[in-house]
Short mmCIF file of C-alpha atoms in Angstrom, two decimals:
data_model
loop_
_atom_site.label_atom_id
_atom_site.label_comp_id
_atom_site.label_asym_id
_atom_site.label_seq_id
_atom_site.Cartn_x
_atom_site.Cartn_y
_atom_site.Cartn_z
CA MET O 83 84.36 92.61 116.30
CA ARG O 84 81.11 93.98 114.91
CA ASN O 85 82.48 97.52 115.12
CA GLU O 86 85.72 96.48 113.40
CA ARG O 87 83.73 94.87 110.60
CA ARG O 88 81.81 98.11 110.27
CA TYR O 89 85.00 100.18 110.06
CA MET O 90 86.49 97.81 107.51
CA LEU O 91 83.38 98.06 105.31
CA LEU O 92 83.43 101.84 105.64
CA ALA O 93 87.00 101.90 104.36
CA VAL O 94 86.03 99.71 101.41
CA GLY O 95 83.00 101.88 100.65
CA PHE O 96 84.94 105.14 100.93
CA PHE O 97 87.84 104.17 98.67
CA THR O 98 86.18 101.86 96.14
CA ARG O 99 82.98 101.44 94.18
CA ILE O 100 82.36 98.04 95.77
CA PRO O 101 78.84 98.03 97.30
CA VAL O 102 78.78 97.88 101.09
CA PRO O 103 75.87 98.00 103.57
CA VAL O 104 74.41 101.43 104.30
CA PHE O 105 74.89 102.39 107.94
CA GLY O 106 72.03 104.54 109.15
CA ASP O 107 73.88 105.75 112.22
CA PHE O 108 76.99 106.81 110.31
CA HIS O 109 79.13 109.48 111.94
CA PRO O 110 82.06 111.18 110.13
CA ASP O 111 84.36 110.23 112.99
CA ASP O 112 83.83 106.57 112.08
CA LEU O 113 86.19 107.07 109.14
CA ASN O 114 88.94 107.98 111.57
CA ARG O 115 88.66 104.50 113.03
CA ALA O 116 88.42 102.99 109.55
CA ALA O 117 91.74 104.54 108.48
CA LYS O 118 93.72 101.55 109.71
CA TYR O 119 92.07 99.42 107.03
CA PHE O 120 93.20 101.54 104.08
CA PRO O 121 96.12 99.20 103.28
CA LEU O 122 93.66 96.30 103.44
CA VAL O 123 91.63 98.08 100.77
CA GLY O 124 94.88 98.23 98.80
CA ILE O 125 95.20 94.45 99.06
CA LEU O 126 91.65 94.09 97.74
CA VAL O 127 92.27 96.49 94.84
CA GLY O 128 95.56 94.77 94.07
CA LEU O 129 93.87 91.37 94.00
CA ILE O 130 91.26 92.69 91.58
CA GLY O 131 93.99 94.12 89.35
CA ALA O 132 96.00 90.90 89.58
CA GLY O 133 92.95 88.81 88.70
CA ALA O 134 92.15 91.04 85.74
CA PHE O 135 95.73 90.70 84.48
CA ALA O 136 95.77 86.92 84.97
CA PHE O 137 92.55 86.41 83.02
CA ALA O 138 93.39 88.92 80.29
CA SER O 139 96.88 87.49 79.77
CA LYS O 140 95.34 84.15 78.81
CA VAL O 141 94.02 85.60 75.56
CA LEU O 142 95.90 88.90 75.12
CA PRO O 143 99.55 90.01 74.91
CA GLN O 144 101.08 91.27 78.14
CA SER O 145 100.92 94.89 77.01
CA LEU O 146 97.14 94.73 76.57
CA ALA O 147 96.66 92.67 79.73
CA VAL O 148 98.45 95.41 81.67
CA LEU O 149 96.04 97.97 80.23
CA VAL O 150 93.07 95.82 81.25
CA SER O 151 94.47 95.53 84.78
CA MET O 152 95.08 99.27 85.05
CA ALA O 153 91.60 100.05 83.74
CA MET O 154 90.05 97.68 86.27
CA THR O 155 91.85 99.20 89.27
CA ILE O 156 90.98 102.72 88.11
CA TYR O 157 87.35 101.74 87.66
CA ILE O 158 87.07 99.95 91.01
CA THR O 159 88.51 102.96 92.87
CA GLY O 160 86.68 105.58 90.82
CA ALA O 161 90.08 107.14 89.96
CA PHE O 162 90.08 108.44 93.54
CA HIS O 163 93.85 108.59 93.93
CA GLU O 164 94.53 109.66 90.36
CA ASP O 165 92.22 112.62 90.98
CA GLY O 166 94.27 113.53 94.05
CA LEU O 167 97.47 113.44 92.03
CA ALA O 168 96.02 115.69 89.33
CA ASP O 169 94.58 118.19 91.83
CA SER O 170 97.85 118.31 93.76
CA ALA O 171 99.82 118.97 90.58
CA ASP O 172 97.43 121.75 89.57
CA GLY O 173 97.56 123.37 93.00
CA LEU O 174 101.29 123.20 93.59
CA GLY O 175 102.07 123.97 89.96
CA GLY O 176 99.79 126.99 89.62
CA GLY O 177 99.58 128.38 93.13
CA TRP O 178 101.96 130.84 94.74
CA ASP O 179 100.78 130.70 98.36
CA THR O 180 98.87 128.31 100.61
CA GLU O 181 95.48 129.94 100.12
CA ARG O 182 95.76 129.95 96.35
CA ILE O 183 97.09 126.39 96.20
CA LEU O 184 94.17 125.08 98.28
CA ALA O 185 91.68 127.02 96.15
CA ILE O 186 93.07 125.49 92.95
CA MET O 187 93.06 122.01 94.46
CA GLN O 188 89.38 122.37 95.29
CA ASP O 189 88.53 123.36 91.73
CA SER O 190 86.89 120.41 89.96
CA ARG O 191 88.34 121.43 86.60
CA LEU O 192 91.48 119.71 85.33
CA GLY O 193 94.34 122.09 84.60
CA THR O 194 97.49 121.80 82.54
CA TYR O 195 99.72 120.64 85.39
CA GLY O 196 97.18 118.05 86.48
CA ALA O 197 96.71 116.72 82.96
CA ILE O 198 100.46 116.41 82.44
CA ALA O 199 100.99 114.71 85.82
CA LEU O 200 98.15 112.27 85.18
CA PHE O 201 99.38 111.46 81.68
CA PHE O 202 102.94 110.77 82.79
CA ALA O 203 101.83 108.81 85.87
CA LEU O 204 99.63 106.47 83.84
CA LEU O 205 102.19 106.15 81.05
CA THR O 206 104.97 105.43 83.54
CA LYS O 207 102.88 102.83 85.35
CA TYR O 208 102.07 101.11 82.08
CA GLN O 209 105.71 101.08 80.98
CA LEU O 210 106.97 99.80 84.33
CA LEU O 211 104.41 97.01 84.62
CA ASN O 212 104.84 96.00 81.00
CA ALA O 213 108.63 95.80 81.47
CA LEU O 214 108.35 93.40 84.43
CA PRO O 215 108.12 89.63 83.85
CA ALA O 216 104.50 88.50 83.34
CA TYR O 217 104.68 85.83 86.06
CA PHE O 218 105.81 88.54 88.48
CA LEU O 219 102.97 91.01 87.95
CA PRO O 220 100.08 89.53 90.01
CA PHE O 221 102.29 89.48 93.11
CA VAL O 222 103.67 92.95 92.40
CA LEU O 223 100.23 94.52 92.00
CA VAL O 224 98.99 93.29 95.38
CA ILE O 225 102.13 94.44 97.17
CA GLY O 226 102.28 97.77 95.38
CA HIS O 227 98.69 98.77 96.07
CA ALA O 228 98.85 97.80 99.75
CA PHE O 229 102.29 99.28 100.48
CA SER O 230 101.60 102.58 98.71
CA ARG O 231 98.42 103.09 100.75
CA LEU O 232 100.43 102.52 103.91
CA CYS O 233 102.86 105.21 102.72
CA ALA O 234 99.93 107.63 102.29
CA LEU O 235 98.61 106.72 105.72
CA LEU O 236 101.97 107.53 107.33
CA ILE O 237 101.56 111.13 106.16
CA MET O 238 98.44 111.33 108.34
CA THR O 239 100.46 110.31 111.38
CA ASP O 240 103.17 112.89 110.69
CA LEU O 241 101.39 116.03 109.45
CA ASP O 242 98.21 117.94 110.25
CA TYR O 243 95.17 118.28 108.04
CA VAL O 244 95.03 121.81 106.60
CA ARG O 245 91.65 122.13 104.86
CA GLU O 246 88.50 123.12 106.70
CA SER O 247 86.22 121.29 104.27
CA GLY O 248 86.59 118.73 101.55
CA LYS O 249 86.05 115.14 100.57
CA SER O 250 88.63 113.83 103.06
CA LYS O 251 87.73 116.02 106.03
CA PRO O 252 86.55 112.99 108.11
CA LEU O 253 90.08 111.60 107.92
CA ALA O 254 91.72 114.67 109.41
CA THR O 255 92.91 113.27 112.69
CA LYS O 256 95.97 111.52 113.98
CA ILE O 257 95.89 107.73 113.95
CA LYS O 258 96.43 106.14 117.33
CA ALA O 259 99.22 103.63 117.85
CA PRO O 260 97.07 100.45 117.89
CA GLY O 261 95.41 101.48 114.62
CA LEU O 262 98.78 102.29 113.07
CA LEU O 263 100.03 98.82 113.95
CA VAL O 264 97.04 97.29 112.18
CA ALA O 265 97.72 99.46 109.13
CA VAL O 266 101.41 98.48 109.08
CA PHE O 267 100.43 94.82 109.30
CA PHE O 268 98.12 95.00 106.29
CA GLY O 269 100.52 97.23 104.37
CA LEU O 270 103.38 94.76 104.76
CA ALA O 271 101.42 91.49 104.82
CA PRO O 272 101.58 90.87 101.04
CA ILE O 273 105.39 91.16 100.93
CA PRO O 274 105.91 87.42 101.67
CA LEU O 275 104.33 86.85 98.25
CA LEU O 276 107.76 87.75 96.86
CA TYR O 277 109.26 84.85 98.81
CA LEU O 278 106.61 82.46 97.50
CA ASN O 279 107.28 83.72 93.99
CA PHE O 280 111.05 83.30 94.20
CA SER O 281 111.30 80.29 96.53
CA PRO O 282 112.16 77.93 93.63
CA VAL O 283 115.04 80.22 92.68
CA LEU O 284 116.47 80.04 96.20
CA LEU O 285 117.68 83.61 96.48
CA SER O 286 120.52 84.18 98.92
CA ALA O 287 120.35 86.52 101.90
CA THR O 288 122.41 89.04 99.92
CA ASP O 289 119.93 88.84 97.05
CA TRP O 290 117.04 89.58 99.41
CA LEU O 291 118.88 92.54 100.91
CA TRP O 292 119.56 93.93 97.44
CA LEU O 293 115.91 93.42 96.50
CA ALA O 294 114.78 95.29 99.61
CA ALA O 295 117.23 98.12 98.93
CA CYS O 296 116.08 98.49 95.32
CA CYS O 297 112.41 98.55 96.32
CA LEU O 298 112.65 100.81 99.36
CA THR O 299 115.17 103.41 98.19
CA PRO O 300 112.95 105.09 95.56
CA VAL O 301 109.89 104.81 97.82
CA VAL O 302 111.66 106.49 100.74
CA PHE O 303 113.03 109.19 98.44
CA VAL O 304 109.56 109.99 97.04
CA TRP O 305 107.94 109.87 100.48
CA VAL O 306 110.44 112.28 102.06
CA TRP O 307 110.40 114.61 99.04
CA TRP O 308 106.59 114.84 98.88
CA ARG O 309 106.22 115.11 102.65
CA ASN O 310 108.66 118.03 102.78
CA LYS O 311 107.09 119.71 99.76
CA ILE O 312 103.52 119.75 101.15
CA LYS O 313 104.85 120.66 104.59
CA ARG O 314 106.63 123.67 103.13
CA TRP O 315 103.82 124.94 100.90
CA LEU O 316 100.71 123.85 102.81
CA GLY O 317 101.89 123.30 106.37
CA GLY O 318 100.25 119.86 106.30
CA TYR O 319 98.25 117.59 104.03
CA THR O 320 94.91 117.38 102.26
CA GLY O 321 93.08 114.38 100.87
CA ASP O 322 94.49 115.19 97.44
CA CYS O 323 98.01 115.06 98.85
CA LEU O 324 97.35 111.56 100.18
CA GLY O 325 96.13 110.43 96.77
CA ALA O 326 99.25 111.86 95.17
CA MET O 327 101.45 110.10 97.71
CA GLN O 328 99.75 106.78 96.99
CA GLN O 329 100.24 107.15 93.25
CA MET O 330 103.87 108.25 93.44
CA THR O 331 105.02 105.65 95.96
CA GLU O 332 103.29 102.92 93.97
CA LEU O 333 105.26 103.99 90.90
CA ALA O 334 108.46 104.22 92.93
CA PHE O 335 107.95 100.67 94.19
CA TYR O 336 107.50 99.32 90.65
CA LEU O 337 110.56 101.27 89.53
CA GLY O 338 112.68 99.72 92.26
CA LEU O 339 111.52 96.24 91.35
CA LEU O 340 112.35 96.85 87.71
CA VAL O 341 115.86 98.03 88.61
CA TRP O 342 116.34 94.84 90.61
CA ALA O 343 114.91 92.63 87.86
CA GLN O 344 117.34 94.11 85.34
CA GLN O 345 120.39 93.07 87.37
#
């Protein structure tokens, strides 16, 4: 249990700015064992975003409360995943072969493709969240952040790491089955919040199936598309690709919910 607590804290420290104890005997391979807690970090980030929205919405319009929530989640993660999205867009947009794409992705400067991708991702997230009912948002944020991190983690189980050095090199191994089960648990654990949110409405079984279809269809489409794209051009994944996957599947999940809410 002490080791599991250590791995959990390592995951929190790696993906957020939340202070965690400094481990003097840290080994890069420890992050491999911490990978199963990435969706749990998503739950934590989602709770912070949900709390920020709940407090801000008491004194501000929903549109501004959404901005406060987005700013808080970006701050608490250090824009880690947004950076991955921008770097991936720059690399795949401006590169013509694997070597060139990886070189561009390692460049710390923000290019045109990255800037455009980041702008549209943030704008789309704002529009989607602002279009959803206010009472719905705290639940949605927790689910979206946890589930999207599970989607990114699944790439690690399917593809190989392709960069010899980089900020996510310690994560470049396959996740074993027991760890994957833990990740799936934390990635799906917040979903019952939807039931708690809608229990007074008494949705029918057909309604729940339609809700699941609306939420999962765009997520699966984005996951398969991005997985095939990086497989074709890179032969595997990098840390930036995982960040991009998290951002895109989070948006896809919100989009599916909005489609369902409009019915």
